[in-house]
């Protein structure tokens, strides 16, 4: 009998969790030839999420959970879940039922019998989502796919079931600034995409503000692409060329280099552009600085339901 580990990052999901557990258990019971375990990762929730996870692990031996000491972010929660998953197959699911549990059966069938290493959900539409957010996301995925030369298209999210080999490869990437969509694409392996329609959250609120999404987007690009730094180099070279041409042109047409106001303007603009790109370089340096610290990606406060760990 195979084992599927269902990894669920949870941040203040008290409203969504009971329904998530009910529907996902039902879907799991429908899978022939495999049993499921749940690895809930409470990402420093301040509501009753830890209490719900506590009672789930008391009521159902398949329910394991980990609570972080504070909010470390969804990426850290997914990493922790994967590290603690013992299944032959691992699947990431959001707690808000935006990833339909009914697809688990088909995903398992694909990875078990069709020779794929991974079966992933492809969200076909963004029905029910804020229009501006949808538009910005689409633009972001176009830019990122182009810049990073990795397949991170719109709708290709974290909802995916993978075999042990792929899961272990994902765990091999131990970087601090994690961007799972990029990591999945980076490790490669054969992936089959199965489409599904977007649905609204079952309960509760999205945990992402525009600010946090923007930071996440910038992190994604900087984690996987040196392109912004090369752009700084190319722009620098162009600016030098433009300055030379302006100098030569002025000398040729007016006989002397003049026009002080114009020069002041140019200097200011050029300095502005330089500062902008220096900040991009600064971000790379700061990322490297963070990596060199080798900080833990998360800190576990408590583990529940793991047989090898005695309850304290
Ligand atoms: N999440 C998390 N830590 C965070 C933010 C979100 O573990 O800091 C979890 C959240 O509980 C949910 C999943 O990540 O299970 C997706 O979050 P959300 O539904 O808010 O994102 P959206 O669907 O709006 O992109
Ligand atoms: Mg959601």
Short mmCIF file of C-alpha atoms and ligand atoms in Angstrom, two decimals:
data_model
loop_
_atom_site.label_atom_id
_atom_site.label_comp_id
_atom_site.label_asym_id
_atom_site.label_seq_id
_atom_site.Cartn_x
_atom_site.Cartn_y
_atom_site.Cartn_z
CA UNK A 1 0.00 0.00 0.00
CA UNK A 2 1.43 3.41 -0.98
CA UNK A 3 1.39 6.36 1.35
CA UNK A 4 0.49 9.87 0.22
CA UNK A 5 1.55 12.79 2.43
CA UNK A 6 -0.83 15.73 2.14
CA UNK A 7 1.11 18.85 3.17
CA UNK A 8 -1.02 21.80 4.22
CA UNK A 9 0.47 25.20 5.15
CA UNK A 10 -1.94 26.95 7.51
CA UNK A 11 -1.87 30.54 8.63
CA UNK A 12 -4.93 31.60 10.62
CA UNK A 13 -7.16 29.00 8.99
CA UNK A 14 -9.51 28.21 11.90
CA UNK A 15 -12.55 28.87 9.71
CA UNK A 16 -11.39 26.79 6.75
CA UNK A 17 -9.72 23.81 8.45
CA UNK A 18 -12.75 21.74 9.61
CA UNK A 19 -14.28 21.76 6.13
CA UNK A 20 -10.88 21.14 4.54
CA UNK A 21 -10.32 18.08 6.73
CA UNK A 22 -13.82 16.76 6.07
CA UNK A 23 -13.69 17.09 2.29
CA UNK A 24 -10.08 15.98 1.91
CA UNK A 25 -10.63 12.90 4.14
CA UNK A 26 -13.58 11.97 1.96
CA UNK A 27 -11.50 12.37 -1.19
CA UNK A 28 -8.63 10.38 0.37
CA UNK A 29 -10.97 7.51 1.23
CA UNK A 30 -11.85 7.31 -2.45
CA UNK A 31 -8.24 6.60 -3.53
CA UNK A 32 -7.61 2.90 -4.18
CA UNK A 33 -4.20 1.44 -3.32
CA UNK A 34 -2.97 4.30 -1.14
CA UNK A 35 -3.43 5.63 2.35
CA UNK A 36 -2.97 9.27 3.28
CA UNK A 37 -1.31 11.15 6.11
CA UNK A 38 -1.90 14.86 6.74
CA UNK A 39 1.04 17.10 7.59
CA UNK A 40 -0.43 20.42 8.71
CA UNK A 41 2.07 23.20 9.22
CA UNK A 42 0.76 25.98 11.42
CA UNK A 43 2.78 28.97 10.27
CA UNK A 44 2.61 30.96 13.52
CA UNK A 45 -1.18 31.39 13.53
CA UNK A 46 -2.67 33.73 16.09
CA UNK A 47 -6.20 32.29 15.94
CA UNK A 48 -7.42 28.83 17.03
CA UNK A 49 -5.61 26.96 14.23
CA UNK A 50 -3.19 25.22 16.70
CA UNK A 51 -6.14 24.04 18.86
CA UNK A 52 -7.92 22.62 15.83
CA UNK A 53 -4.75 20.82 14.75
CA UNK A 54 -4.29 19.51 18.30
CA UNK A 55 -7.77 18.00 18.33
CA UNK A 56 -7.37 16.61 14.80
CA UNK A 57 -4.19 14.79 15.78
CA UNK A 58 -5.91 13.38 18.87
CA UNK A 59 -8.92 12.19 16.88
CA UNK A 60 -7.14 10.87 13.79
CA UNK A 61 -3.71 9.16 13.85
CA UNK A 62 -3.16 10.20 10.24
CA UNK A 63 -3.11 13.87 11.23
CA UNK A 64 0.31 15.22 12.12
CA UNK A 65 1.08 18.85 12.64
CA UNK A 66 3.90 21.25 13.28
CA UNK A 67 3.59 24.73 14.76
CA UNK A 68 6.16 27.39 13.97
CA UNK A 69 7.27 29.80 16.69
CA UNK A 70 6.11 32.71 14.51
CA UNK A 71 4.96 33.40 10.96
CA UNK A 72 7.78 32.30 8.63
CA UNK A 73 5.73 32.40 5.41
CA UNK A 74 4.14 29.80 3.17
CA UNK A 75 7.44 28.81 1.56
CA UNK A 76 8.98 27.85 4.91
CA UNK A 77 5.78 25.99 5.86
CA UNK A 78 5.86 23.95 2.65
CA UNK A 79 9.55 23.13 3.20
CA UNK A 80 8.90 22.02 6.79
CA UNK A 81 5.97 19.88 5.65
CA UNK A 82 8.04 18.19 2.98
CA UNK A 83 10.91 17.54 5.41
CA UNK A 84 8.52 15.82 7.79
CA UNK A 85 6.55 13.86 5.18
CA UNK A 86 7.20 10.13 5.04
CA UNK A 87 4.95 9.32 2.07
CA UNK A 88 5.92 7.64 -1.19
CA UNK A 89 4.11 10.58 -2.78
CA UNK A 90 3.76 14.13 -1.44
CA UNK A 91 1.15 16.70 -2.37
CA UNK A 92 0.87 20.36 -1.38
CA UNK A 93 -2.61 21.75 -0.77
CA UNK A 94 -3.89 25.11 0.47
CA UNK A 95 -6.14 24.93 3.52
CA UNK A 96 -8.88 27.07 1.97
CA UNK A 97 -10.12 24.39 -0.49
CA UNK A 98 -9.01 26.40 -3.50
CA UNK A 99 -7.18 23.23 -4.49
CA UNK A 100 -10.00 20.72 -5.09
CA UNK A 101 -9.37 17.53 -3.04
CA UNK A 102 -11.37 15.56 -5.59
CA UNK A 103 -8.34 15.83 -7.94
CA UNK A 104 -6.15 13.79 -5.58
CA UNK A 105 -7.44 10.51 -6.97
CA UNK A 106 -6.57 11.46 -10.55
CA UNK A 107 -3.18 12.88 -9.50
CA UNK A 108 -2.28 9.62 -7.76
CA UNK A 109 -3.36 7.64 -10.81
CA UNK A 110 -1.12 9.79 -13.04
CA UNK A 111 2.04 9.50 -10.90
CA UNK A 112 1.44 5.83 -10.13
CA UNK A 113 0.53 4.45 -13.53
CA UNK A 114 1.35 6.99 -16.28
CA UNK A 115 5.09 7.26 -15.67
CA UNK A 116 5.08 10.92 -14.57
CA UNK A 117 7.11 12.08 -11.58
CA UNK A 118 4.66 14.81 -10.81
CA UNK A 119 1.04 15.67 -11.46
CA UNK A 120 0.12 19.29 -10.97
CA UNK A 121 -3.06 21.33 -11.01
CA UNK A 122 -3.26 24.02 -13.67
CA UNK A 123 -5.65 26.79 -12.62
CA UNK A 124 -7.46 27.69 -15.83
CA UNK A 125 -9.09 30.94 -14.79
CA UNK A 126 -9.07 33.50 -12.02
CA UNK A 127 -12.80 33.72 -11.47
CA UNK A 128 -13.71 35.50 -8.25
CA UNK A 129 -10.31 37.16 -7.92
CA UNK A 130 -9.60 40.86 -7.74
CA UNK A 131 -9.17 42.11 -11.37
CA UNK A 132 -6.13 44.29 -10.71
CA UNK A 133 -4.43 41.43 -8.86
CA UNK A 134 -5.13 39.03 -11.77
CA UNK A 135 -3.69 41.48 -14.28
CA UNK A 136 -0.55 42.12 -12.23
CA UNK A 137 -0.06 38.37 -11.68
CA UNK A 138 -0.33 37.68 -15.40
CA UNK A 139 2.25 40.36 -16.22
CA UNK A 140 4.53 39.06 -13.48
CA UNK A 141 4.44 35.46 -14.77
CA UNK A 142 5.19 36.61 -18.33
CA UNK A 143 8.20 38.63 -17.14
CA UNK A 144 9.48 35.94 -14.82
CA UNK A 145 9.19 33.13 -17.38
CA UNK A 146 11.09 35.24 -19.88
CA UNK A 147 13.78 36.47 -17.48
CA UNK A 148 14.43 33.29 -15.55
CA UNK A 149 14.08 30.89 -18.50
CA UNK A 150 12.08 28.64 -16.23
CA UNK A 151 8.55 27.37 -16.79
CA UNK A 152 6.57 29.31 -14.20
CA UNK A 153 3.46 30.19 -16.17
CA UNK A 154 0.30 31.75 -14.80
CA UNK A 155 -1.93 29.19 -13.08
CA UNK A 156 0.95 26.82 -12.36
CA UNK A 157 0.80 26.90 -8.60
CA UNK A 158 1.89 24.77 -5.68
CA UNK A 159 -0.92 22.22 -5.93
CA UNK A 160 1.02 19.18 -7.09
CA UNK A 161 1.67 15.57 -6.20
CA UNK A 162 5.20 14.28 -6.70
CA UNK A 163 7.03 11.04 -6.16
CA UNK A 164 9.73 10.51 -3.55
CA UNK A 165 12.61 11.14 -5.95
CA UNK A 166 11.30 14.55 -6.91
CA UNK A 167 10.41 15.38 -3.30
CA UNK A 168 13.97 14.53 -2.22
CA UNK A 169 15.38 16.72 -4.99
CA UNK A 170 13.24 19.64 -3.85
CA UNK A 171 14.61 19.10 -0.33
CA UNK A 172 18.16 19.21 -1.71
CA UNK A 173 17.68 22.93 -2.44
CA UNK A 174 18.26 24.31 1.01
CA UNK A 175 18.40 28.02 0.21
CA UNK A 176 16.98 30.49 2.69
CA UNK A 177 15.10 32.68 0.21
CA UNK A 178 12.75 30.03 -1.11
CA UNK A 179 10.48 30.35 -4.12
CA UNK A 180 8.82 26.98 -4.58
CA UNK A 181 7.38 27.55 -8.07
CA UNK A 182 10.91 28.29 -9.27
CA UNK A 183 12.34 25.34 -7.34
CA UNK A 184 9.81 22.91 -8.91
CA UNK A 185 10.73 24.21 -12.32
CA UNK A 186 14.46 24.15 -11.51
CA UNK A 187 14.52 20.48 -10.39
CA UNK A 188 12.79 19.43 -13.60
CA UNK A 189 11.19 15.94 -13.81
CA UNK A 190 8.18 14.96 -15.92
CA UNK A 191 5.06 16.81 -14.93
CA UNK A 192 1.53 16.32 -16.19
CA UNK A 193 -0.78 19.33 -15.84
CA UNK A 194 -4.43 18.76 -15.12
CA UNK A 195 -6.73 21.78 -15.43
CA UNK A 196 -9.12 22.94 -12.73
CA UNK A 197 -11.38 25.96 -12.26
CA UNK A 198 -10.66 28.59 -9.69
CA UNK A 199 -13.03 28.76 -6.76
CA UNK A 200 -13.24 31.32 -3.98
CA UNK A 201 -11.87 30.56 -0.53
CA UNK A 202 -14.14 28.30 1.52
CA UNK A 203 -13.81 30.63 4.54
CA UNK A 204 -11.51 33.30 5.96
CA UNK A 205 -9.44 35.88 4.12
CA UNK A 206 -6.50 35.72 1.73
CA UNK A 207 -3.21 36.16 3.59
CA UNK A 208 -1.60 38.20 0.82
CA UNK A 209 -1.73 41.97 0.56
CA UNK A 210 -0.54 43.80 -2.58
CA UNK A 211 2.63 44.71 -0.69
CA UNK A 212 3.44 41.12 0.29
CA UNK A 213 2.65 39.86 -3.22
CA UNK A 214 4.96 42.48 -4.70
CA UNK A 215 7.78 41.49 -2.34
CA UNK A 216 7.12 37.82 -3.19
CA UNK A 217 7.31 38.63 -6.92
CA UNK A 218 10.59 40.54 -6.54
CA UNK A 219 11.99 37.69 -4.39
CA UNK A 220 11.00 35.20 -7.07
CA UNK A 221 12.86 37.05 -9.79
CA UNK A 222 15.95 37.75 -7.69
CA UNK A 223 16.13 34.14 -6.45
CA UNK A 224 16.28 32.71 -9.93
CA UNK A 225 17.64 35.29 -12.30
CA UNK A 226 20.71 37.51 -12.49
CA UNK A 227 18.98 39.33 -15.38
CA UNK A 228 18.31 42.58 -13.45
CA UNK A 229 22.05 42.82 -12.66
CA UNK A 230 23.00 42.26 -16.30
CA UNK A 231 20.47 44.92 -17.28
CA UNK A 232 22.32 47.35 -15.01
CA UNK A 233 25.55 46.57 -16.85
CA UNK A 234 23.97 46.98 -20.28
CA UNK A 235 22.28 50.23 -19.30
CA UNK A 236 25.58 51.54 -17.92
CA UNK A 237 27.31 50.81 -21.23
CA UNK A 238 24.51 52.51 -23.18
CA UNK A 239 24.72 55.59 -20.97
CA UNK A 240 28.46 55.92 -21.55
CA UNK A 241 27.89 55.57 -25.30
CA UNK A 242 25.12 58.20 -25.20
CA UNK A 243 27.37 60.58 -23.23
CA UNK A 244 30.19 60.16 -25.78
CA UNK A 245 27.82 60.74 -28.72
CA UNK A 246 26.35 63.85 -27.05
CA UNK A 247 29.84 65.22 -26.38
CA UNK A 248 31.08 64.58 -29.90
CA UNK A 249 27.81 65.87 -31.45
CA UNK A 250 27.93 69.11 -29.48
CA UNK A 251 31.57 69.72 -30.46
CA UNK A 252 30.85 68.98 -34.14
CA UNK A 253 27.69 71.13 -34.44
CA UNK A 254 28.38 74.10 -32.16
CA UNK A 255 32.15 74.03 -32.03
CA UNK A 256 32.29 73.75 -28.21
CA UNK A 257 30.78 71.75 -25.32
CA UNK A 258 28.21 74.12 -23.74
CA UNK A 259 24.71 74.33 -22.32
CA UNK A 260 25.17 74.06 -18.56
CA UNK A 261 21.47 73.67 -17.69
CA UNK A 262 21.20 70.75 -20.06
CA UNK A 263 24.26 69.19 -18.49
CA UNK A 264 22.89 69.54 -14.96
CA UNK A 265 19.68 67.89 -16.11
CA UNK A 266 21.58 65.04 -17.72
CA UNK A 267 23.76 64.49 -14.66
CA UNK A 268 20.70 64.30 -12.44
CA UNK A 269 18.91 61.81 -14.69
CA UNK A 270 21.99 59.64 -15.05
CA UNK A 271 22.58 59.65 -11.31
CA UNK A 272 18.95 58.66 -10.77
CA UNK A 273 19.26 55.71 -13.10
CA UNK A 274 22.52 54.64 -11.48
CA UNK A 275 20.98 54.76 -8.04
CA UNK A 276 18.07 52.63 -9.23
CA UNK A 277 20.30 49.90 -10.57
CA UNK A 278 22.63 50.09 -7.61
CA UNK A 279 19.62 49.23 -5.49
CA UNK A 280 19.04 46.11 -7.58
CA UNK A 281 22.65 45.07 -7.05
CA UNK A 282 22.21 45.83 -3.39
CA UNK A 283 19.32 43.39 -3.24
CA UNK A 284 21.46 40.62 -4.67
CA UNK A 285 24.16 41.37 -2.13
CA UNK A 286 21.64 41.37 0.69
CA UNK A 287 20.28 37.99 -0.44
CA UNK A 288 23.79 36.58 -0.49
CA UNK A 289 24.31 38.02 2.95
CA UNK A 290 21.21 36.23 4.22
CA UNK A 291 22.31 32.94 2.68
CA UNK A 292 25.77 33.26 4.23
CA UNK A 293 24.20 33.51 7.66
CA UNK A 294 22.88 29.94 7.28
CA UNK A 295 19.90 30.73 9.44
CA UNK A 296 17.37 27.95 9.93
CA UNK A 297 14.53 28.17 7.46
CA UNK A 298 12.05 27.65 10.27
CA UNK A 299 12.00 26.88 13.96
CA UNK A 300 9.62 24.20 15.20
CA UNK A 301 7.76 24.96 18.35
CA UNK A 302 5.89 21.69 18.71
CA UNK A 303 5.33 18.47 16.80
CA UNK A 304 2.20 16.39 17.19
CA UNK A 305 1.32 12.86 16.26
CA UNK A 306 4.77 11.71 15.14
CA UNK A 307 5.35 8.25 16.61
CA UNK A 308 9.10 8.78 17.06
CA UNK A 309 8.65 11.95 19.13
CA UNK A 310 7.44 11.53 22.70
CA UNK A 311 4.70 14.00 23.60
CA UNK A 312 5.87 16.44 26.26
N1 LIG B 1 -0.16 30.58 4.21
C1 LIG B 1 0.87 30.29 5.10
N2 LIG B 1 1.66 31.31 5.55
C2 LIG B 1 1.50 32.59 5.13
C3 LIG B 1 0.47 32.87 4.19
C4 LIG B 1 -0.33 31.84 3.75
O1 LIG B 1 1.04 29.13 5.51
O2 LIG B 1 2.25 33.46 5.60
C5 LIG B 1 -1.03 29.48 3.72
C6 LIG B 1 -2.53 29.73 3.91
O3 LIG B 1 -2.96 29.35 5.20
C7 LIG B 1 -3.13 28.87 2.80
C8 LIG B 1 -2.08 28.97 1.70
O4 LIG B 1 -0.86 29.36 2.34
O5 LIG B 1 -3.29 27.52 3.19
C9 LIG B 1 -2.46 29.96 0.61
O6 LIG B 1 -2.72 31.21 1.19
P1 LIG B 1 -3.92 32.15 0.68
O7 LIG B 1 -5.13 31.34 0.43
O8 LIG B 1 -4.04 33.28 1.64
O9 LIG B 1 -3.31 32.67 -0.70
P2 LIG B 1 -4.10 32.98 -2.06
O10 LIG B 1 -4.92 31.74 -2.37
O11 LIG B 1 -4.95 34.15 -1.78
O12 LIG B 1 -3.01 33.21 -3.05
MG1 LIG B 2 -6.21 30.81 -1.18
#
